[in-house]
Coordinates of N, CA and C in Angstrom, one line a residue:
Chain A
G1 N -16.5 -30.5 148.8 CA -15.9 -30.1 149.9 C -15.1 -28.4 150.0
A2 N -14.6 -28.1 151.2 CA -14.2 -26.7 150.8 C -13.1 -26.4 149.8
V3 N -13.4 -25.1 149.9 CA -12.7 -24.7 148.4 C -11.7 -23.7 148.7
V4 N -10.6 -23.7 148.5 CA -9.5 -22.6 148.4 C -9.1 -21.8 147.1
S5 N -8.9 -20.5 146.7 CA -8.2 -20.1 145.8 C -7.7 -19.0 145.7
Q6 N -6.3 -19.6 145.1 CA -5.2 -18.8 144.8 C -5.2 -18.1 143.5
H7 N -4.9 -16.8 143.4 CA -4.9 -15.9 142.3 C -3.8 -14.8 142.1
P8 N -2.7 -14.8 141.7 CA -2.8 -15.6 140.2 C -2.1 -17.0 140.1
S9 N -2.2 -17.9 139.5 CA -1.6 -19.2 139.5 C 0.3 -18.8 139.0
R10 N 0.2 -17.8 138.6 CA 1.4 -17.6 137.5 C 2.1 -15.9 137.7
V11 N 2.6 -15.6 137.9 CA 3.3 -14.3 137.5 C 4.6 -14.1 137.5
I12 N 4.8 -13.3 136.6 CA 6.5 -12.7 136.2 C 6.5 -11.4 136.1
C13 N 7.6 -10.8 137.1 CA 7.6 -9.9 137.6 C 9.2 -9.2 137.7
K14 N 9.5 -7.5 137.3 CA 11.1 -7.6 136.9 C 11.2 -7.2 138.5
S15 N 12.9 -7.5 138.6 CA 13.5 -7.2 140.3 C 12.8 -5.8 140.6
G16 N 12.7 -5.8 141.7 CA 12.4 -4.4 142.4 C 10.9 -4.0 142.3
T17 N 10.0 -4.8 142.0 CA 8.6 -4.1 142.1 C 8.4 -5.1 142.8
S18 N 6.9 -4.9 143.1 CA 6.0 -5.6 144.4 C 4.9 -6.4 143.4
V19 N 4.6 -7.7 144.3 CA 3.1 -8.7 143.7 C 2.5 -9.0 144.7
K20 N 1.6 -8.9 144.4 CA 0.2 -9.1 145.8 C -0.3 -10.8 144.7
I21 N -0.7 -11.8 146.2 CA -0.8 -13.1 145.7 C -2.1 -13.0 147.0
E22 N -3.2 -13.2 146.3 CA -4.9 -13.6 146.9 C -4.7 -14.7 147.2
C23 N -5.6 -15.2 148.4 CA -6.0 -16.4 148.9 C -7.7 -16.6 149.6
R24 N -8.4 -17.0 148.7 CA -9.6 -17.0 149.3 C -10.5 -18.4 149.1
S25 N -11.2 -18.2 150.8 CA -11.8 -19.4 151.3 C -13.2 -19.2 150.3
L26 N -13.7 -19.8 149.4 CA -14.7 -19.8 148.3 C -16.1 -20.3 149.3
D27 N -16.3 -20.9 150.0 CA -17.6 -21.3 150.5 C -17.4 -21.7 152.1
F28 N -16.6 -20.9 152.7 CA -16.3 -21.3 154.0 C -15.6 -20.0 154.8
Q29 N -15.9 -19.5 156.0 CA -15.1 -18.4 156.7 C -13.8 -18.9 157.5
A30 N -12.7 -18.3 157.1 CA -11.5 -18.5 157.6 C -10.9 -17.5 158.5
T31 N -11.2 -17.7 159.4 CA -10.3 -16.8 160.5 C -8.7 -17.0 160.5
T32 N -8.5 -17.8 160.3 CA -6.9 -18.6 160.3 C -6.1 -18.8 158.7
M33 N -5.2 -18.3 158.1 CA -5.1 -18.5 156.7 C -3.6 -19.0 157.0
F34 N -2.9 -19.8 156.0 CA -1.5 -20.2 156.3 C -0.8 -19.6 154.6
W35 N 0.3 -19.0 155.0 CA 1.1 -19.1 153.7 C 2.6 -19.6 153.7
Y36 N 2.8 -20.6 152.6 CA 3.6 -21.4 152.7 C 4.5 -21.2 151.6
R37 N 5.9 -21.5 151.5 CA 6.7 -21.5 150.3 C 7.5 -22.7 150.2
Q38 N 7.3 -23.1 148.8 CA 7.8 -24.4 148.7 C 8.8 -24.0 147.3
F39 N 10.1 -24.9 148.2 CA 11.6 -24.9 146.7 C 11.2 -25.7 145.9
P40 N 12.0 -25.6 144.9 CA 11.3 -27.2 144.0 C 12.3 -28.3 144.7
K41 N 11.3 -29.6 144.7 CA 12.0 -30.6 145.4 C 11.9 -30.7 146.8
Q42 N 11.2 -29.9 147.1 CA 11.5 -29.5 149.0 C 10.2 -29.5 149.4
S43 N 10.0 -29.5 150.6 CA 8.8 -29.5 151.4 C 8.2 -27.9 151.5
L44 N 7.1 -28.0 152.3 CA 6.4 -26.9 152.4 C 6.9 -26.4 153.4
M45 N 7.2 -24.8 153.3 CA 7.8 -24.2 154.7 C 6.7 -22.8 155.3
L46 N 6.5 -23.2 156.4 CA 5.7 -22.2 156.7 C 5.8 -20.7 156.6
M47 N 5.2 -20.0 156.6 CA 6.4 -18.5 156.5 C 5.5 -17.8 157.5
A48 N 4.3 -17.7 157.7 CA 3.5 -17.0 158.6 C 2.0 -17.1 158.7
T49 N 1.1 -17.2 159.5 CA -0.1 -17.3 159.6 C -0.8 -15.6 159.8
S50 N -1.8 -16.1 159.2 CA -2.7 -14.9 158.8 C -4.0 -14.7 159.5
N51 N -4.1 -13.8 160.1 CA -5.0 -13.9 161.0 C -6.3 -12.5 161.3
E52 N -7.4 -13.1 160.9 CA -8.2 -12.0 160.2 C -8.7 -10.9 161.6
G53 N -8.0 -9.8 161.1 CA -8.8 -8.2 161.8 C -7.2 -8.5 162.3
S54 N -6.4 -8.7 162.8 CA -5.3 -7.9 163.4 C -3.9 -8.9 162.9
K55 N -2.8 -8.7 163.3 CA -1.1 -8.5 162.7 C -1.3 -10.1 162.5
A56 N -0.4 -10.4 161.2 CA -0.2 -11.8 161.0 C 1.1 -12.4 162.2
T57 N 1.1 -13.6 162.0 CA 2.1 -14.2 162.9 C 3.2 -14.7 162.3
Y58 N 4.5 -14.0 161.8 CA 5.6 -14.8 161.1 C 6.6 -16.0 162.0
E59 N 6.9 -16.6 160.9 CA 7.6 -17.7 161.1 C 9.1 -17.1 161.8
Q60 N 10.2 -17.5 162.1 CA 11.4 -17.1 162.5 C 12.3 -17.3 161.3
G61 N 12.9 -16.0 160.8 CA 13.9 -16.0 159.8 C 12.7 -15.3 158.4
V62 N 11.7 -15.0 158.5 CA 10.9 -14.7 157.7 C 10.3 -12.9 158.0
E63 N 11.1 -12.4 156.8 CA 11.1 -10.9 157.2 C 10.0 -10.2 157.1
K64 N 8.9 -9.8 157.5 CA 7.8 -9.1 157.6 C 7.3 -7.8 156.8
D65 N 8.5 -7.1 156.9 CA 8.3 -6.2 156.1 C 8.7 -6.6 154.4
K66 N 9.4 -7.6 154.1 CA 9.5 -8.2 153.1 C 8.0 -9.0 152.1
F67 N 7.2 -9.6 153.1 CA 6.2 -10.3 152.8 C 5.1 -9.4 153.5
L68 N 4.7 -8.9 152.8 CA 3.2 -8.5 153.7 C 2.2 -9.0 153.6
I69 N 1.0 -9.2 154.7 CA 0.3 -10.1 155.0 C -1.1 -9.4 155.4
N70 N -2.4 -9.2 154.5 CA -2.9 -9.0 155.1 C -4.6 -9.8 155.0
H71 N -5.2 -9.5 156.2 CA -6.2 -10.9 156.1 C -7.7 -9.9 156.6
A72 N -8.1 -9.0 155.9 CA -9.2 -7.9 155.9 C -10.2 -8.7 155.8
S73 N -10.6 -9.5 155.6 CA -12.3 -10.2 155.8 C -11.8 -11.7 156.0
L74 N -13.3 -12.2 156.2 CA -13.1 -14.0 156.6 C -12.9 -14.6 155.5
T75 N -12.4 -14.2 154.3 CA -12.5 -15.2 152.9 C -11.4 -14.3 152.6
L76 N -10.4 -13.5 152.6 CA -9.5 -13.0 151.7 C -8.3 -13.0 152.5
S77 N -7.3 -13.3 152.2 CA -5.8 -13.2 152.9 C -4.8 -12.9 151.2
T78 N -4.4 -11.8 151.6 CA -3.3 -11.8 150.8 C -1.5 -11.4 151.0
L79 N -1.2 -12.2 150.3 CA 0.7 -12.0 150.7 C 1.2 -10.9 149.6
T80 N 2.0 -9.7 149.8 CA 2.5 -9.0 148.9 C 4.0 -9.1 149.0
V81 N 4.7 -9.3 147.6 CA 6.2 -9.5 148.2 C 6.6 -8.4 147.8
T82 N 7.1 -7.8 148.5 CA 7.6 -6.2 148.2 C 9.0 -6.3 147.7
S83 N 9.5 -5.0 146.8 CA 10.7 -5.2 146.0 C 11.4 -6.2 145.7
A84 N 10.2 -7.0 145.1 CA 11.2 -8.4 144.8 C 12.5 -8.5 144.1
H85 N 12.7 -9.6 144.4 CA 14.1 -10.1 143.7 C 14.3 -11.4 143.3
P86 N 15.6 -12.0 142.4 CA 15.1 -13.1 141.8 C 15.2 -14.2 143.4
E87 N 15.9 -13.9 144.1 CA 15.7 -15.1 145.2 C 14.2 -15.3 145.8
D88 N 13.6 -14.4 145.3 CA 12.3 -14.5 145.8 C 11.5 -15.4 145.0
S89 N 11.8 -15.9 143.7 CA 11.1 -16.8 142.8 C 10.7 -18.1 143.8
S90 N 9.7 -18.3 143.7 CA 9.2 -19.8 144.7 C 7.8 -19.8 144.1
F91 N 7.5 -21.1 144.9 CA 6.2 -21.4 144.6 C 5.5 -21.3 146.1
Y92 N 4.4 -20.2 145.9 CA 3.7 -20.1 147.1 C 2.6 -20.4 147.4
I93 N 2.3 -21.0 148.5 CA 1.1 -21.4 148.7 C 0.3 -21.4 149.8
C94 N -1.0 -21.0 149.9 CA -2.1 -20.8 150.8 C -2.8 -22.1 151.5
S95 N -3.5 -21.8 152.6 CA -4.1 -23.1 153.1 C -4.8 -22.2 154.1
A96 N -6.2 -23.2 154.7 CA -7.2 -22.9 155.6 C -7.7 -23.9 156.3
P97 N -8.0 -23.4 157.8 CA -8.6 -24.8 158.3 C -9.9 -24.5 158.1
Q98 N -10.9 -25.6 157.7 CA -12.4 -25.1 157.9 C -12.7 -25.7 159.3
R99 N -13.5 -24.5 159.8 CA -14.2 -25.1 161.5 C -14.9 -25.9 161.3
G100 N -14.7 -26.9 162.3 CA -15.6 -28.2 162.6 C -15.1 -29.5 161.9
V101 N -14.1 -29.1 160.7 CA -13.8 -30.4 160.1 C -12.1 -30.6 160.8
A102 N -11.6 -31.5 161.4 CA -10.8 -32.4 161.9 C -9.7 -32.4 161.6
G103 N -8.9 -31.6 162.0 CA -7.4 -32.3 161.1 C -7.2 -31.4 159.7
E104 N -8.0 -30.8 159.0 CA -8.1 -30.8 157.6 C -7.6 -29.2 157.2
L105 N -6.6 -29.3 156.6 CA -6.2 -28.1 156.2 C -6.5 -27.9 154.4
F106 N -7.2 -26.8 154.0 CA -7.6 -27.2 152.7 C -6.3 -26.0 152.0
F107 N -6.0 -26.0 150.8 CA -5.1 -25.4 150.2 C -5.4 -25.1 149.0
G108 N -4.7 -23.6 148.5 CA -4.7 -23.2 147.6 C -4.1 -24.1 146.3
E109 N -4.1 -23.3 145.2 CA -3.6 -24.0 143.7 C -2.3 -24.0 144.0
G110 N -2.0 -22.8 144.6 CA -0.5 -22.5 144.4 C -0.4 -21.4 143.6
S111 N 0.6 -20.7 143.7 CA 1.0 -19.4 143.0 C 2.6 -19.6 142.7
R112 N 3.3 -19.3 141.2 CA 4.3 -19.6 141.2 C 5.0 -18.2 140.4
L113 N 5.7 -17.9 141.5 CA 6.5 -16.0 140.9 C 7.7 -16.3 140.4
T114 N 7.6 -15.6 139.4 CA 9.1 -15.7 139.1 C 9.6 -14.5 139.1
V115 N 11.0 -14.1 139.6 CA 11.3 -12.5 139.2 C 12.3 -12.2 138.8
L116 N 12.1 -12.0 137.6 CA 13.4 -11.6 136.4 C 14.3 -10.6 136.7
Chain B
G1 N 13.7 -29.2 166.7 CA 12.1 -28.9 166.1 C 11.8 -30.5 166.0
E2 N 10.8 -30.6 165.5 CA 9.8 -31.8 164.6 C 10.6 -32.1 163.5
D3 N 10.7 -33.4 163.4 CA 11.4 -33.9 161.8 C 10.4 -35.0 161.2
V4 N 10.2 -34.9 160.0 CA 9.5 -35.4 159.6 C 10.1 -36.1 157.8
E5 N 10.5 -37.3 158.2 CA 11.3 -37.5 157.2 C 10.6 -38.5 156.0
Q6 N 10.8 -38.7 154.7 CA 10.4 -39.6 154.0 C 11.3 -40.0 152.5
S7 N 11.0 -40.8 151.9 CA 11.9 -41.2 150.9 C 11.7 -40.5 149.9
L8 N 12.5 -40.4 148.8 CA 12.6 -38.9 147.5 C 11.3 -39.6 146.3
F9 N 11.9 -40.9 146.5 CA 11.2 -41.2 144.9 C 10.9 -42.7 145.1
L10 N 9.8 -42.8 144.4 CA 9.4 -44.3 144.5 C 8.6 -44.7 143.3
S11 N 9.0 -45.6 142.4 CA 8.5 -46.3 141.0 C 8.2 -47.2 141.0
V12 N 6.6 -47.5 140.7 CA 6.0 -48.6 140.4 C 5.3 -48.9 139.0
R13 N 4.8 -50.0 138.5 CA 4.2 -50.0 137.1 C 2.4 -50.3 137.8
E14 N 1.9 -50.0 136.8 CA 0.2 -49.8 137.1 C 0.0 -51.0 137.1
G15 N -0.8 -51.2 138.0 CA -1.8 -52.0 138.7 C -1.4 -52.7 139.8
D16 N 0.1 -52.7 140.4 CA 0.9 -52.7 141.4 C 0.1 -51.9 142.6
S17 N 0.8 -52.5 144.2 CA 0.7 -51.8 145.0 C 2.0 -50.7 145.1
S18 N 1.8 -49.6 145.4 CA 2.6 -48.6 146.4 C 2.9 -48.7 148.0
V19 N 3.8 -48.4 148.0 CA 4.0 -48.1 149.5 C 4.9 -47.1 149.9
I20 N 4.2 -45.9 150.5 CA 4.7 -44.7 150.8 C 5.3 -44.7 152.6
N21 N 6.6 -44.6 152.9 CA 7.0 -44.6 154.2 C 7.3 -43.2 154.8
C22 N 7.2 -43.4 155.9 CA 7.4 -41.9 156.6 C 7.8 -42.0 158.4
T23 N 8.8 -41.5 158.4 CA 8.7 -41.1 159.8 C 9.3 -40.3 160.7
Y24 N 8.7 -40.3 161.6 CA 8.9 -38.7 162.3 C 9.1 -38.8 163.6
T25 N 9.4 -37.6 164.2 CA 10.2 -37.8 165.7 C 9.5 -37.2 166.9
D26 N 8.2 -36.3 166.4 CA 7.6 -35.6 167.6 C 6.7 -36.9 168.5
S27 N 7.2 -37.3 169.4 CA 6.1 -38.4 170.3 C 4.7 -37.8 170.7
S28 N 4.3 -36.5 170.3 CA 3.7 -35.6 170.6 C 2.5 -35.6 169.5
S29 N 2.9 -35.9 168.8 CA 2.2 -36.1 167.6 C 0.4 -36.9 167.5
T30 N -0.4 -35.8 167.2 CA -1.8 -36.5 167.5 C -2.4 -36.7 166.0
Y31 N -2.2 -35.9 165.4 CA -3.0 -36.0 164.1 C -1.9 -36.5 163.2
L32 N -1.8 -37.7 162.2 CA -0.8 -37.6 161.1 C -1.7 -37.9 160.1
Y33 N -1.1 -37.2 158.7 CA -1.8 -36.8 157.6 C -1.1 -37.4 155.9
W34 N -2.0 -37.5 155.4 CA -1.0 -37.9 153.9 C -1.9 -36.9 152.8
Y35 N -0.8 -36.0 152.5 CA -1.2 -35.0 151.3 C -0.8 -35.3 149.6
K36 N -1.5 -35.1 148.6 CA -0.9 -35.5 147.4 C -0.9 -34.0 146.6
Q37 N -0.2 -33.8 145.7 CA 0.5 -32.9 145.1 C 0.8 -33.1 144.0
E38 N -0.3 -32.8 143.0 CA 0.2 -32.7 141.5 C 0.7 -31.6 141.1
P39 N 1.7 -31.9 139.8 CA 2.8 -30.9 139.3 C 1.8 -29.5 139.0
G40 N 2.4 -28.7 139.9 CA 1.8 -27.1 139.8 C 0.5 -27.0 140.7
A41 N 0.3 -27.8 141.5 CA -0.8 -27.4 141.8 C -0.4 -27.4 143.7
G42 N -1.6 -26.9 144.4 CA -1.7 -27.4 145.9 C -1.5 -28.3 146.3
L43 N -1.8 -28.8 147.5 CA -2.2 -29.8 148.4 C -2.9 -30.4 148.6
Q44 N -3.7 -31.7 148.3 CA -4.9 -32.3 148.6 C -4.8 -33.5 149.5
L45 N -5.8 -33.0 150.8 CA -5.5 -33.9 151.8 C -6.4 -35.5 151.4
L46 N -5.7 -36.5 151.6 CA -6.1 -37.8 150.9 C -6.6 -38.9 152.3
T47 N -6.2 -38.8 153.6 CA -6.3 -39.3 154.3 C -5.4 -38.7 155.8
Y48 N -5.8 -39.1 156.7 CA -5.6 -39.0 158.1 C -5.8 -39.6 159.4
I49 N -5.1 -40.0 160.3 CA -5.4 -40.9 160.9 C -5.1 -40.1 162.3
F50 N -5.7 -40.8 163.9 CA -5.2 -40.3 165.1 C -4.5 -41.0 165.4
S51 N -3.6 -40.6 166.0 CA -2.5 -41.4 166.7 C -2.7 -42.3 168.0
N52 N -4.7 -42.6 168.2 CA -4.8 -43.8 168.9 C -5.3 -45.0 168.0
M53 N -4.8 -44.7 166.7 CA -5.4 -45.8 166.1 C -4.5 -46.5 165.2
D54 N -4.2 -47.8 164.7 CA -3.2 -48.3 164.0 C -3.5 -48.3 162.6
M55 N -4.4 -48.6 162.3 CA -4.8 -48.4 160.9 C -6.2 -47.7 160.2
K56 N -6.1 -47.1 159.1 CA -7.4 -46.9 158.4 C -7.1 -47.0 156.9
Q57 N -8.8 -47.9 156.4 CA -8.5 -48.1 154.9 C -9.6 -47.1 154.6
D58 N -9.4 -46.9 153.5 CA -10.5 -45.6 152.7 C -10.1 -46.1 151.1
Q59 N -11.0 -47.1 150.9 CA -11.0 -47.8 149.4 C -9.6 -47.8 149.3
R60 N -9.2 -47.4 148.0 CA -7.7 -47.8 147.7 C -6.5 -47.5 148.4
L61 N -6.7 -46.7 149.4 CA -5.8 -46.4 150.3 C -5.9 -46.7 152.1
T62 N -4.5 -47.0 152.1 CA -4.4 -47.9 153.5 C -3.3 -47.5 154.6
V63 N -3.7 -46.9 155.6 CA -2.8 -45.9 156.3 C -2.4 -46.9 157.5
L64 N -1.2 -47.2 157.6 CA -0.5 -48.1 159.0 C -0.1 -47.1 159.8
L65 N -0.1 -47.4 160.9 CA 0.9 -46.3 161.9 C 1.5 -47.2 163.1
N66 N 2.8 -47.1 163.3 CA 3.5 -47.5 164.2 C 3.7 -46.9 165.2
K67 N 3.1 -46.3 166.3 CA 3.3 -45.4 167.1 C 4.9 -45.4 167.9
K68 N 4.6 -46.7 168.2 CA 6.3 -46.9 168.9 C 7.5 -46.6 168.1
D69 N 7.3 -47.3 166.8 CA 8.5 -46.5 165.8 C 8.7 -45.2 165.1
K70 N 7.1 -44.6 165.6 CA 6.9 -43.6 164.6 C 6.9 -43.2 163.6
H71 N 6.7 -44.5 163.0 CA 6.8 -44.8 161.3 C 5.0 -44.8 160.9
L72 N 5.0 -44.5 160.0 CA 3.2 -44.4 159.1 C 3.8 -44.5 157.8
S73 N 2.8 -45.1 157.2 CA 2.8 -45.6 156.2 C 1.2 -45.4 154.9
L74 N 1.8 -45.4 153.6 CA 0.1 -45.6 153.0 C 0.6 -46.4 151.7
R75 N -0.3 -47.2 151.7 CA -0.6 -47.9 150.9 C -1.4 -47.8 150.1
I76 N -0.8 -47.7 148.5 CA -2.1 -47.7 147.5 C -2.4 -48.6 147.0
A77 N -3.6 -49.4 146.6 CA -3.8 -50.4 145.9 C -4.2 -50.2 144.4
D78 N -3.8 -50.9 143.6 CA -3.9 -51.0 142.5 C -3.5 -49.4 141.7
T79 N -2.1 -49.1 141.8 CA -2.2 -47.8 141.3 C -2.0 -47.5 139.7
Q80 N -2.9 -46.6 139.7 CA -3.1 -46.1 138.6 C -2.2 -44.9 138.1
T81 N -2.0 -44.5 136.5 CA -1.2 -43.5 136.1 C -1.7 -42.1 137.3
G82 N -2.8 -42.1 137.3 CA -3.5 -41.0 137.6 C -3.1 -40.7 139.2
D83 N -2.4 -41.5 139.8 CA -1.6 -41.4 141.3 C -0.6 -40.6 141.0
S84 N 0.0 -40.5 140.0 CA 1.9 -39.9 140.1 C 1.9 -38.6 140.2
A85 N 2.0 -38.3 141.3 CA 2.1 -37.0 142.3 C 3.3 -37.1 143.4
I86 N 3.4 -35.9 143.9 CA 4.3 -36.0 145.1 C 3.2 -36.4 146.4
Y87 N 3.9 -37.3 147.2 CA 3.1 -37.6 148.3 C 3.7 -36.8 149.9
F88 N 3.0 -36.2 150.5 CA 3.5 -35.1 151.5 C 2.8 -36.1 153.0
C89 N 3.6 -36.8 154.1 CA 3.1 -37.1 155.2 C 3.5 -35.6 155.9
A90 N 2.4 -35.6 156.8 CA 2.6 -34.3 158.0 C 1.7 -35.2 159.0
E91 N 2.6 -34.1 160.1 CA 2.3 -34.5 161.5 C 1.6 -33.3 162.0
A92 N 0.9 -33.3 163.4 CA 0.4 -32.1 164.2 C 0.5 -32.5 165.6
P93 N 0.9 -32.1 166.5 CA 0.3 -32.2 167.9 C -0.8 -32.3 168.4
G94 N -0.9 -32.3 169.3 CA -3.0 -32.6 169.7 C -3.3 -30.9 170.1
S95 N -1.9 -30.4 170.7 CA -2.5 -28.7 170.9 C -1.3 -28.1 169.7
G96 N -1.8 -26.5 169.7 CA -1.0 -25.7 168.9 C -1.0 -25.1 167.5
G97 N -2.5 -26.0 167.5 CA -3.4 -25.6 166.2 C -2.4 -25.9 164.7
Y98 N -3.1 -25.4 163.9 CA -2.7 -26.5 162.3 C -1.7 -25.4 162.0
Q99 N -1.0 -23.9 162.6 CA 0.3 -23.8 162.3 C 1.3 -24.9 162.7
K100 N 1.2 -25.5 163.6 CA 2.3 -26.6 164.0 C 2.5 -28.1 163.5
V101 N 1.8 -27.9 162.3 CA 2.0 -28.9 161.2 C 3.1 -28.9 160.5
T102 N 3.9 -30.0 160.5 CA 5.4 -30.3 160.3 C 4.9 -31.3 158.8
F103 N 5.3 -30.9 157.6 CA 5.2 -31.7 156.7 C 6.4 -32.3 156.1
G104 N 6.4 -33.3 155.7 CA 7.5 -34.4 155.2 C 8.1 -33.8 154.4
T105 N 9.1 -34.5 153.6 CA 9.9 -33.7 152.7 C 9.4 -34.4 151.0
G106 N 8.7 -35.1 151.3 CA 7.6 -35.4 149.9 C 8.4 -36.8 149.1
T107 N 7.5 -37.3 148.4 CA 8.0 -38.5 148.1 C 7.4 -38.5 146.6
K108 N 8.0 -38.7 145.8 CA 7.4 -38.7 144.2 C 7.2 -39.8 143.8
L109 N 5.8 -40.2 143.2 CA 5.3 -41.4 142.8 C 5.2 -41.1 141.4
Q110 N 6.2 -41.9 140.5 CA 6.0 -42.4 139.4 C 5.1 -43.7 139.0
V111 N 4.4 -43.6 138.2 CA 3.8 -45.0 137.8 C 3.6 -45.1 136.2
I112 N 4.0 -46.6 136.3 CA 4.8 -46.2 134.9 C 3.8 -47.5 134.4
P113 N 3.2 -47.2 133.0 CA 2.1 -47.7 132.6 C 2.5 -48.8 131.9

């Protein structure tokens, strides 16, 4: 089946630094990718929709200057958490739909961000 | 907005059947999904059902949909320790694309050997 890979799987950084998380579709092209945030024991919250070749669409309440999204190619979307603070610590997951596969989203393995 | 609710925790003995329940509020839901999340990992689609179906069976998994009551269930037969995970139900309308997928709160399934 289709594979979506995220990197890094785990990152620890100091407060005030920026962290980039990559999401790649390995065997299919994805014009759209989704970024979610998952808090402990909670569901996934959609943060933004990443669109290849155009600006990302952010959900209400998500700071676009804080969470920069770039979708430069049909197989890569990046999420950069800028000037990270401890409250940004979370599990970030990306997903991508595969064209022609009805109703299925393929998820990355997730990236655990810890901001000290 | 749309709301998808699940019980938080379920514990079963290995070999027994597990039934995970989900209720949703959006009457325009067309796609209903079950995802599995193992610790520290992303979500894996287990199965999905269209709203015009009542039941779908795939090996050990049986999905039942009661559209009138907006109730979805996932039955896992002969539950194994490897089935221990968090299970999310999710729904999406017929239009609006994948960004309109709403996930439930997740049910943590614990399988006791």
